[in-house]
mmCIF file of C-alpha atoms in Angstrom:
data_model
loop_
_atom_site.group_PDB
_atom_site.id
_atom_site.type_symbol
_atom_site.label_atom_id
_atom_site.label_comp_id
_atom_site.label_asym_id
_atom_site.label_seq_id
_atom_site.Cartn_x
_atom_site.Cartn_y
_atom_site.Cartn_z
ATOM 1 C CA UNK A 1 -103.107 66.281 34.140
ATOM 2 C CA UNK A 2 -104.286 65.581 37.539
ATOM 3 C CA UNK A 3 -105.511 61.504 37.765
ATOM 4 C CA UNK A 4 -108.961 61.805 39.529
ATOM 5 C CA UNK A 5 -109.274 60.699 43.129
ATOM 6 C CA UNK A 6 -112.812 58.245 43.820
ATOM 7 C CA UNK A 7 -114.404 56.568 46.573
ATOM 8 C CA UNK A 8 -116.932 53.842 46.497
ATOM 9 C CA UNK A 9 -120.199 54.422 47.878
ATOM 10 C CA UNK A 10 -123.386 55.306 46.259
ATOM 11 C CA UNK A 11 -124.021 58.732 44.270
ATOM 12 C CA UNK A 12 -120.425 59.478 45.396
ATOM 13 C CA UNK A 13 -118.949 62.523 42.910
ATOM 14 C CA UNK A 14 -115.307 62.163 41.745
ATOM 15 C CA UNK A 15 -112.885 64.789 43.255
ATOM 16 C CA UNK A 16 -109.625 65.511 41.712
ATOM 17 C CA UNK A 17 -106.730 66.044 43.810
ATOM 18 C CA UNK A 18 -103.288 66.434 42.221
ATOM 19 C CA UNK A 19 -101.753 62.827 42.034
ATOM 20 C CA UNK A 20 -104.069 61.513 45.151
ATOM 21 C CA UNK A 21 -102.412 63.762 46.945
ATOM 22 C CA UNK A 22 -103.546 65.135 50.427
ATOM 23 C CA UNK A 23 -105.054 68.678 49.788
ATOM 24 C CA UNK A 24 -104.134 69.779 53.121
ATOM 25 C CA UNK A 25 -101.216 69.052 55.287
ATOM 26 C CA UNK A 26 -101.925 66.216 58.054
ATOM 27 C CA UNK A 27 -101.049 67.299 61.113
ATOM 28 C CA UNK A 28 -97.641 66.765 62.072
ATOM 29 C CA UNK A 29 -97.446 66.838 65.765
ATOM 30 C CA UNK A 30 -97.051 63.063 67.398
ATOM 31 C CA UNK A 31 -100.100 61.132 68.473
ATOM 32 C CA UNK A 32 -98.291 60.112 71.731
ATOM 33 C CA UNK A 33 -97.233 63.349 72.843
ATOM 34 C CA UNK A 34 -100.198 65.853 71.644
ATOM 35 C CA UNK A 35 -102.894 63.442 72.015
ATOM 36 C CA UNK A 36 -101.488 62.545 75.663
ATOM 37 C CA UNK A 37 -101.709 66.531 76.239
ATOM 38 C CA UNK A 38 -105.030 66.241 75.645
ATOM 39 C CA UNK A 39 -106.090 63.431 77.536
ATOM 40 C CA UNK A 40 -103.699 65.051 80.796
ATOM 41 C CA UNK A 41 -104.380 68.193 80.258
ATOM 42 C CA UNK A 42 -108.229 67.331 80.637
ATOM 43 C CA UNK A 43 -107.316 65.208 83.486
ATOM 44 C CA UNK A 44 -106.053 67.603 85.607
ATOM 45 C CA UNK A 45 -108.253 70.468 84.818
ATOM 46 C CA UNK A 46 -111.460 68.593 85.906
ATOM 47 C CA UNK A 47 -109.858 66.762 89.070
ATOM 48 C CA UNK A 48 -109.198 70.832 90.367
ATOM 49 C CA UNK A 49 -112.913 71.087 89.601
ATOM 50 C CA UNK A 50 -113.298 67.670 91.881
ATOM 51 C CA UNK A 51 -111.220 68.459 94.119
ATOM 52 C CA UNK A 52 -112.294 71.752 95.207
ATOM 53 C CA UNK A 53 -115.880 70.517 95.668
ATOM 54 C CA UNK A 54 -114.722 67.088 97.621
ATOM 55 C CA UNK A 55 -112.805 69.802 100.264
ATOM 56 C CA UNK A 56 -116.092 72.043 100.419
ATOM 57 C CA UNK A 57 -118.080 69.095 100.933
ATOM 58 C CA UNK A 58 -115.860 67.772 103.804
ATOM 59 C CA UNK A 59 -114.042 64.805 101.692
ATOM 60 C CA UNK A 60 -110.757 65.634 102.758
ATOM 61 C CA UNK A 61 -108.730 62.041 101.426
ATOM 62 C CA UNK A 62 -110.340 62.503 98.043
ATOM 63 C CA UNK A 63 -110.080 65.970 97.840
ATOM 64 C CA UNK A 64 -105.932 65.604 98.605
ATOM 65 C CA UNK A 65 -105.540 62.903 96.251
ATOM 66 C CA UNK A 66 -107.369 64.793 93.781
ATOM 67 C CA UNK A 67 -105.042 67.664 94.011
ATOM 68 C CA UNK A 68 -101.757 65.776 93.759
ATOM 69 C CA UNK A 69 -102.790 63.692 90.733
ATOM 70 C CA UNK A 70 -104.083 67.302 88.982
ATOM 71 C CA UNK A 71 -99.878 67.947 90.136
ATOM 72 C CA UNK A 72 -98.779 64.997 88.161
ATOM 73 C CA UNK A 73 -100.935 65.208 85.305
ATOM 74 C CA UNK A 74 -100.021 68.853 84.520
ATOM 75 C CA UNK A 75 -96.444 68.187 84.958
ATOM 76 C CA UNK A 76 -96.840 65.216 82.634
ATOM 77 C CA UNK A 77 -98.743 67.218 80.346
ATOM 78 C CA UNK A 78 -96.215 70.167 79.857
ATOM 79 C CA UNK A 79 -93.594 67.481 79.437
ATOM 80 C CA UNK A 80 -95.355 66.196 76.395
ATOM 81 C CA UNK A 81 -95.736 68.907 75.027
ATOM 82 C CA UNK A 82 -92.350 70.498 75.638
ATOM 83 C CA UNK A 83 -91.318 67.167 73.871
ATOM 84 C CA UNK A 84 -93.203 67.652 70.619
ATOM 85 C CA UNK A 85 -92.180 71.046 70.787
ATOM 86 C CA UNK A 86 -88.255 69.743 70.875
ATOM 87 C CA UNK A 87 -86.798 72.325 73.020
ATOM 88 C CA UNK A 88 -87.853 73.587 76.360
ATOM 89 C CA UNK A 89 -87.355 77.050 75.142
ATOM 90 C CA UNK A 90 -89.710 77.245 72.498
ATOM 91 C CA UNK A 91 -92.701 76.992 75.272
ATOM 92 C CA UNK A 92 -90.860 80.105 76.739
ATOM 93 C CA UNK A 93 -90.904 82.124 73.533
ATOM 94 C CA UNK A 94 -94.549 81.327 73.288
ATOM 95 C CA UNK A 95 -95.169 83.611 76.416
ATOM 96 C CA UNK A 96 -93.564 86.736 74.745
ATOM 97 C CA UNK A 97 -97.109 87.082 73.173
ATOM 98 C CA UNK A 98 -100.160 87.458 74.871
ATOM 99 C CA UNK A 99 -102.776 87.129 72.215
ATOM 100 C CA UNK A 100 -106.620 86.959 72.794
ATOM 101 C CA UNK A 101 -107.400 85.919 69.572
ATOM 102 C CA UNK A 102 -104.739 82.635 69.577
ATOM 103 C CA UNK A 103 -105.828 79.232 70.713
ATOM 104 C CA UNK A 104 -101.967 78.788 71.220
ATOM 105 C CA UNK A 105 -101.505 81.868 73.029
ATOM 106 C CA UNK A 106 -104.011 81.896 75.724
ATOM 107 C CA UNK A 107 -103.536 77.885 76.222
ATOM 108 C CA UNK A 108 -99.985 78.582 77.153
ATOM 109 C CA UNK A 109 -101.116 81.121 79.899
ATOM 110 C CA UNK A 110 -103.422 79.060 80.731
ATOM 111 C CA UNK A 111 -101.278 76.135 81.134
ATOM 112 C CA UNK A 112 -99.043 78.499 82.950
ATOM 113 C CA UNK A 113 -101.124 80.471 85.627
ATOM 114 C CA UNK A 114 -102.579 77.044 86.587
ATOM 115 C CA UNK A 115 -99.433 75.297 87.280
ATOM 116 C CA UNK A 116 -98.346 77.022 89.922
ATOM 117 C CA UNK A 117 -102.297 76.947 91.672
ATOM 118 C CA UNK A 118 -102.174 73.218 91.198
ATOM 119 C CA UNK A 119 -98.569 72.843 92.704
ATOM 120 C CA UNK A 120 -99.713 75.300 95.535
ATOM 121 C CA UNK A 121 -102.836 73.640 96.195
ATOM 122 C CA UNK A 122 -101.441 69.462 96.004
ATOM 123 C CA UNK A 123 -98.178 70.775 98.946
ATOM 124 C CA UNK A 124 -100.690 72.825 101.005
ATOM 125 C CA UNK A 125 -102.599 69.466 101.160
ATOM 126 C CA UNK A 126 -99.820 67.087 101.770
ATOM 127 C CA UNK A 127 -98.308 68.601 104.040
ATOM 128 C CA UNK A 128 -100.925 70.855 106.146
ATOM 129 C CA UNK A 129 -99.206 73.953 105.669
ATOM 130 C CA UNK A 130 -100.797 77.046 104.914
ATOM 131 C CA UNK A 131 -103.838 75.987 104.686
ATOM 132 C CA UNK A 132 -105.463 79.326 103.835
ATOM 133 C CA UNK A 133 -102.842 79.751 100.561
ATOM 134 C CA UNK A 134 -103.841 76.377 99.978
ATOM 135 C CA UNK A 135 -107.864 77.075 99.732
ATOM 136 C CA UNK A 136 -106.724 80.134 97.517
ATOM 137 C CA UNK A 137 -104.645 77.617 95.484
ATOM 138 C CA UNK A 138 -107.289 75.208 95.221
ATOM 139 C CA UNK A 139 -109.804 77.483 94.258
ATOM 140 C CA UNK A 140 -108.232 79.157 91.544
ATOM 141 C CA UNK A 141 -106.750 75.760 90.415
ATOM 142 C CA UNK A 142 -110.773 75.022 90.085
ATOM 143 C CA UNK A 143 -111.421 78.469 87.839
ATOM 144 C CA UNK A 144 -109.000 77.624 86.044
ATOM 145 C CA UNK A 145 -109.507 74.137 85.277
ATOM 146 C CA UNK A 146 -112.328 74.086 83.009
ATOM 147 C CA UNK A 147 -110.210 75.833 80.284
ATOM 148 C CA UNK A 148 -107.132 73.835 80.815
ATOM 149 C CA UNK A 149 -109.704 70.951 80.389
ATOM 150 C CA UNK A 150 -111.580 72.500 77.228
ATOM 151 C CA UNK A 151 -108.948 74.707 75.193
ATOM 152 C CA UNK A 152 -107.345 72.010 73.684
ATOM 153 C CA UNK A 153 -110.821 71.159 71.208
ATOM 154 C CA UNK A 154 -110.537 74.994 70.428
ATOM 155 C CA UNK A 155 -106.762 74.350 69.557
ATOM 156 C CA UNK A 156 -107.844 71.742 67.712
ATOM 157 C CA UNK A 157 -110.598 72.926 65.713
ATOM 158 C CA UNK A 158 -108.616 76.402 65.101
ATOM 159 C CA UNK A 159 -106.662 74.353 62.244
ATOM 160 C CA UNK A 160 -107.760 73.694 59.000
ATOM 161 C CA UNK A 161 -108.032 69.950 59.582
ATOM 162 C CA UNK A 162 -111.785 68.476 58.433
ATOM 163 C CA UNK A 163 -112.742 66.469 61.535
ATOM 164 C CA UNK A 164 -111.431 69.002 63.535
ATOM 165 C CA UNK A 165 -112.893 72.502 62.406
ATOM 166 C CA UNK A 166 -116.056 71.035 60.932
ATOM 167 C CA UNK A 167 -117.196 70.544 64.451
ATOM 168 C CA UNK A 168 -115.602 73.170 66.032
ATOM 169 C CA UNK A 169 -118.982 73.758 68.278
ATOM 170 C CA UNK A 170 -119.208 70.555 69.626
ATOM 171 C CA UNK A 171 -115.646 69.587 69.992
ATOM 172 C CA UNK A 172 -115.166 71.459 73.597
ATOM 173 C CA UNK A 173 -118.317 69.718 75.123
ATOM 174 C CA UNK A 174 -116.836 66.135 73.831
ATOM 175 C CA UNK A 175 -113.439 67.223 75.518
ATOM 176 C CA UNK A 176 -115.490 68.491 78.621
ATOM 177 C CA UNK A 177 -117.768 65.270 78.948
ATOM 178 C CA UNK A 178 -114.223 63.231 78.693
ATOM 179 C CA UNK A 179 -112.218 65.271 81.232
ATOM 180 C CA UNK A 180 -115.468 64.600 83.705
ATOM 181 C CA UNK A 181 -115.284 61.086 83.066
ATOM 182 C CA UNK A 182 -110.942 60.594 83.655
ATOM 183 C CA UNK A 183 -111.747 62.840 86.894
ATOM 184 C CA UNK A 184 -114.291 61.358 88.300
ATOM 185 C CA UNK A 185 -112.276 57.872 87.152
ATOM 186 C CA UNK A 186 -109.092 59.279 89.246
ATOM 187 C CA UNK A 187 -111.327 60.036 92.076
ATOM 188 C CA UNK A 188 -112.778 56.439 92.435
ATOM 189 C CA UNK A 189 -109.268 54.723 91.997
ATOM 190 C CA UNK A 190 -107.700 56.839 95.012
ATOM 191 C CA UNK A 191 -111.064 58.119 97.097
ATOM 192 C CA UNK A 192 -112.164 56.355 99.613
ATOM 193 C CA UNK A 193 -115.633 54.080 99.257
ATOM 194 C CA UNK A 194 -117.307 56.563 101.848
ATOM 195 C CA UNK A 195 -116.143 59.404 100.233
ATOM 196 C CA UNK A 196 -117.015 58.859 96.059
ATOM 197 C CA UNK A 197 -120.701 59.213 95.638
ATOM 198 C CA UNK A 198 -120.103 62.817 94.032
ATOM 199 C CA UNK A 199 -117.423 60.637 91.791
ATOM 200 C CA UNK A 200 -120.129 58.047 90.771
ATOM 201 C CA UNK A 201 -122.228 60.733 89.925
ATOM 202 C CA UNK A 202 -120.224 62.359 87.711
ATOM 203 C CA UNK A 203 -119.242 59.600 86.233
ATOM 204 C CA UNK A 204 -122.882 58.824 84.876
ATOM 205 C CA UNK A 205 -123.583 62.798 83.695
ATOM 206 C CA UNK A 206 -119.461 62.677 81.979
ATOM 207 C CA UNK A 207 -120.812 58.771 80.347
ATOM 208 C CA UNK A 208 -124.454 60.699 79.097
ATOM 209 C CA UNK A 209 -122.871 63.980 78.006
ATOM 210 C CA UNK A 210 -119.684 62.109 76.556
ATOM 211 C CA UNK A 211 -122.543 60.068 74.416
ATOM 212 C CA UNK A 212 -124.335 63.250 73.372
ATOM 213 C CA UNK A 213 -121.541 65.143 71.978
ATOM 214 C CA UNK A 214 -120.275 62.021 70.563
ATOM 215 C CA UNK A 215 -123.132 62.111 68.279
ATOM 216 C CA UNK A 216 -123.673 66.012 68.257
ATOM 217 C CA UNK A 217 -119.852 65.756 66.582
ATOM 218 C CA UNK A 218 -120.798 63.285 63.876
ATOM 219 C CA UNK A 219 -123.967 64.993 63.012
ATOM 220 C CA UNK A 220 -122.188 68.106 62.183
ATOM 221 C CA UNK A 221 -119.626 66.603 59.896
ATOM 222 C CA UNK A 222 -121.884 64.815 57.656
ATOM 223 C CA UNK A 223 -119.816 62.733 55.322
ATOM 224 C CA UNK A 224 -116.713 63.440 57.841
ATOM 225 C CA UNK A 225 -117.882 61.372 60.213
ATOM 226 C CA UNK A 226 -117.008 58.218 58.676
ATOM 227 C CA UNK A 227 -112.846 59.468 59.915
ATOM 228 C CA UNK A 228 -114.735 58.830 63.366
ATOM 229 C CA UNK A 229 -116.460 55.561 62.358
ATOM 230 C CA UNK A 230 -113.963 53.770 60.655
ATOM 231 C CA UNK A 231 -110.131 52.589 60.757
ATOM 232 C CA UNK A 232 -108.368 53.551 63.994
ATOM 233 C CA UNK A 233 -110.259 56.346 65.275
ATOM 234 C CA UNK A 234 -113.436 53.965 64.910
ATOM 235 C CA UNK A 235 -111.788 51.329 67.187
ATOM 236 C CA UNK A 236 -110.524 53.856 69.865
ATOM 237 C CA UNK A 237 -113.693 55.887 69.600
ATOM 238 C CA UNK A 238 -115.816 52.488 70.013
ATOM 239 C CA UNK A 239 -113.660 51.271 72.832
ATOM 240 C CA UNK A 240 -114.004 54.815 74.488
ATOM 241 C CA UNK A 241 -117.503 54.954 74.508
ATOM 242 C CA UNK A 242 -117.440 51.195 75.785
ATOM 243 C CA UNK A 243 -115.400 50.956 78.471
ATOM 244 C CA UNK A 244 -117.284 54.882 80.031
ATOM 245 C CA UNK A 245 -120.228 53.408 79.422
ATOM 246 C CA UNK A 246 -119.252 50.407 81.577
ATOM 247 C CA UNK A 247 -117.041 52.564 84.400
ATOM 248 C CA UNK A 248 -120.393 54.635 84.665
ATOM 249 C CA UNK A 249 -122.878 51.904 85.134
ATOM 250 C CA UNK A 250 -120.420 49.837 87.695
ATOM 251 C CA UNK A 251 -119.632 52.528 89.484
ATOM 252 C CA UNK A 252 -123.304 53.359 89.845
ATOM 253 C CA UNK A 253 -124.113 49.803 90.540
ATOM 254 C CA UNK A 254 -121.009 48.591 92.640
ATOM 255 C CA UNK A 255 -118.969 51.872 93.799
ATOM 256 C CA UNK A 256 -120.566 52.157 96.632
ATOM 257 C CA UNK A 257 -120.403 48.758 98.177
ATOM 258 C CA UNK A 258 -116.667 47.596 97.354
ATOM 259 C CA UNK A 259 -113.268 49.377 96.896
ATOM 260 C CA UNK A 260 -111.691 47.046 94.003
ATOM 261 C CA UNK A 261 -115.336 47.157 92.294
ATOM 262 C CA UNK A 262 -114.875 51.554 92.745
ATOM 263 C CA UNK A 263 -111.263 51.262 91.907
ATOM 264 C CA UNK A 264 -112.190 49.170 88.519
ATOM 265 C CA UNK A 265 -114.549 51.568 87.512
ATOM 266 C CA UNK A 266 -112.404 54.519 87.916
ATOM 267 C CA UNK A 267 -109.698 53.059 85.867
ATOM 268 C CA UNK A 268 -112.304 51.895 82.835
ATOM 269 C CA UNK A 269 -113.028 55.412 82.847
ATOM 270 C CA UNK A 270 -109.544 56.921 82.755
ATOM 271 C CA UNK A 271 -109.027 54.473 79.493
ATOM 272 C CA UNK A 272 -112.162 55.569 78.095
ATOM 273 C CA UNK A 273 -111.068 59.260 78.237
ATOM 274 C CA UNK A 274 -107.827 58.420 77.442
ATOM 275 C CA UNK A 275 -109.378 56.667 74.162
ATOM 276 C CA UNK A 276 -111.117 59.282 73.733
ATOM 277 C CA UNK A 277 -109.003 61.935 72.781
ATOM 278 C CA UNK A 278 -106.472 59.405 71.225
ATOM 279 C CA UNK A 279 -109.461 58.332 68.544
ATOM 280 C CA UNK A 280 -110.189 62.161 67.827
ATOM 281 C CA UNK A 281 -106.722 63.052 67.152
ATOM 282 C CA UNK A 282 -106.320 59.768 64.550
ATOM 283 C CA UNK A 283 -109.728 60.744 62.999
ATOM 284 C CA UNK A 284 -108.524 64.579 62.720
ATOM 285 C CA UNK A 285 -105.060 63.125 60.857
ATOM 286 C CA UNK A 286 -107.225 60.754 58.526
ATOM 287 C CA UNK A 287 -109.530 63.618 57.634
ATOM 288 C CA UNK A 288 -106.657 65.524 56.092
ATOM 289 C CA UNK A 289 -104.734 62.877 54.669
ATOM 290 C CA UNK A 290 -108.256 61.993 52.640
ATOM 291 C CA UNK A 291 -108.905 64.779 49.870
ATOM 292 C CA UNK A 292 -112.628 63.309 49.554
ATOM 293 C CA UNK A 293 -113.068 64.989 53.400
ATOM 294 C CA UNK A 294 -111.564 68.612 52.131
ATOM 295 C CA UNK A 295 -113.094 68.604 49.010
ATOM 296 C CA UNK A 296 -116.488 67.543 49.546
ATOM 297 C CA UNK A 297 -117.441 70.401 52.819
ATOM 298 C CA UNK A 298 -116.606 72.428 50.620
ATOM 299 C CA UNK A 299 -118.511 72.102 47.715
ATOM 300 C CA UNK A 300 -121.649 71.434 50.164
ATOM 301 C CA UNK A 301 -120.786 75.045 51.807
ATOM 302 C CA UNK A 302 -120.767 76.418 48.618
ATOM 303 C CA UNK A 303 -123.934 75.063 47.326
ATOM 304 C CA UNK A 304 -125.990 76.028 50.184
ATOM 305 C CA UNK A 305 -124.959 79.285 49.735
ATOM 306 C CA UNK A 306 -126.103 79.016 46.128
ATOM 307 C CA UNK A 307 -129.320 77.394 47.417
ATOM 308 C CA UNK A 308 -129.847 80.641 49.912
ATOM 309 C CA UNK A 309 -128.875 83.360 47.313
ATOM 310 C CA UNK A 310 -131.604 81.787 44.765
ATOM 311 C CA UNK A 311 -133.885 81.639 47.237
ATOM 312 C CA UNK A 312 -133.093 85.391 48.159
ATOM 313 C CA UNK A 313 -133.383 86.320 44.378
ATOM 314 C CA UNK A 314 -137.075 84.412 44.413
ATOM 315 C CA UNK A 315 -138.397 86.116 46.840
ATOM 316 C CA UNK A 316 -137.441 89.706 45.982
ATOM 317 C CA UNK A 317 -138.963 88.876 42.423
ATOM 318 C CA UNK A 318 -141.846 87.533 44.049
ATOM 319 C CA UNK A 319 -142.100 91.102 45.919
ATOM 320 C CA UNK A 320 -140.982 93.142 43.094
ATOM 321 C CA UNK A 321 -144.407 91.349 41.302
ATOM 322 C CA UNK A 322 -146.582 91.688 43.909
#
């Protein structure tokens, strides 16, 4: 017989779960490398989006330093996750398919096509070459990036993991607001003052809309949302939204006027991103190593739909009498 697994807490049900154990495998990819993807991966999709707008707006520093940290960040990115994968070749193999349907598939042509824009776009800058490849570059670096910066929450929430696929909806609008935030970050540690009010601007939507989904997310999960309240996603999830909320105001307050106040900013921001997506993945591998958080969705779903089929059955009687 199966010993049955309880947590305290007030009207709290019991839930069995053979031997305590987890009813659903954690997820078994490595905090350091995956979650890193994340956080890079959002990085240098939104600093495309940046850095196309600082070159049609005449920013031309911030624009170029905007493009080659989107270089580095990619590059980073693929090498983190070519390192969880183990072997280089196994990224390779994954572009013998080209599935719509495949979170997996479409991120690694994704990651793919915008490589090559970003790389195009950071020499044409740096070295004033081609200048005309390098607008092309740029601009489909900046089509592109918004899905580099997103997919990753629909990876995420593909899997069967509770704090993951319970708010699959919101998820991509969290990872959106945090990719805003680590660009506009990047763009006040290596823009000029004169150059970053576009930066400090969306800094303060990226700390509003990181804030909103923040909450959207815990809504949705109901009893979840204590994997993004408590332990070490509720430190790194409490830091993030601390140290955006301070980048925003200081840059709002201070970028303007001083380049190590701008520069501070940015770089609270880039750790509050980077917190970010580090305190969703830990909350995503406490929700499945917790039966309670596998169990208990479940049961819910299932009595709602109970709750809508008698309601269903009411009112056709109630017809049927009329």
């Amino acid at each position: 017989m199966s010993p049955r697994t309880t947590r305290p807490g007030k009207d709290r049900e019991e839930f069995v779960s053979y031997y305590g154990r987890p009813v659903i495998k954690a997820p078994s990819w490595s905090a350091q490398d995956i979650a890193g993807y994340f956080f890079l991966g959002g990085l240098a999709g939104a600093g495309s989006v940046l850095a196309a707008g600082a070159q049609l707006t005449g920013r031309g520093t911030t624009a170029t330093a905007l493009k080659v940290s989107s270089l580095a960040a990619v590059g980073l990115s693929a090498a983190a996750l070519v390192h969880d994968l183990g072997r280089p070749s196994r990224f390779a193999h994954m572009l013998r398919v080209f599935k719509p349907t495949s979170p997996m598939s479409m991120g690694s042509w994704l990651l793919s096509a915008y490589g090559p824009a970003a790389g195009t776009a950071a020499l044409s800058a740096v070295t004033g070459r081609l200048p005309r490849t390098g607008a092309a570059a740029t601009a489909a670096a900046a089509v592109l990036g918004p899905g580099l910066a997103t997919y990753t929450a629909v990876l995420a929430a593909d899997t069967a993991v509770p704090a993951w696929h319970g708010a699959h909806r919101e998820l991509p609008y969290l990872f959106a607001a945090s990719a805003t935030a680590a660009a506009a970050g990047m763009a006040l540690v290596t823009g000029p003052v004169h150059e970053n009010a576009p930066a400090r601007r969306a800094a303060a939507l990226a700390a509003v809309a990181d804030l909103t989904a923040s909450r959207a997310v815990e809504r949705r999960l109901g009893s979840v949302a204590v994997t993004y309240r408590e332990g070490r996603a509720g430190t790194l999830l409490r830091t993030a939204r601390g140290l955006t909320a301070a980048g925003a105001a200081a840059a709002l307050v201070l970028g303007h006027r001083s380049r190590p106040a701008a520069a501070g900013a940015g770089l609270a921001l880039l750790a509050g991103s980077a917190c970010t997506r580090f305190g969703v993945f830990a909350a995503g591998v406490a929700s499945a190593e917790d039966p309670v958080h596998t169990i208990a969705p479940q049961r819910e779903a299932a009595r709602r739909r109970a709750e809508r089929a008698q309601q269903t059955q009411d009112a056709e009687r109630s017809e049927r009498s009329r």
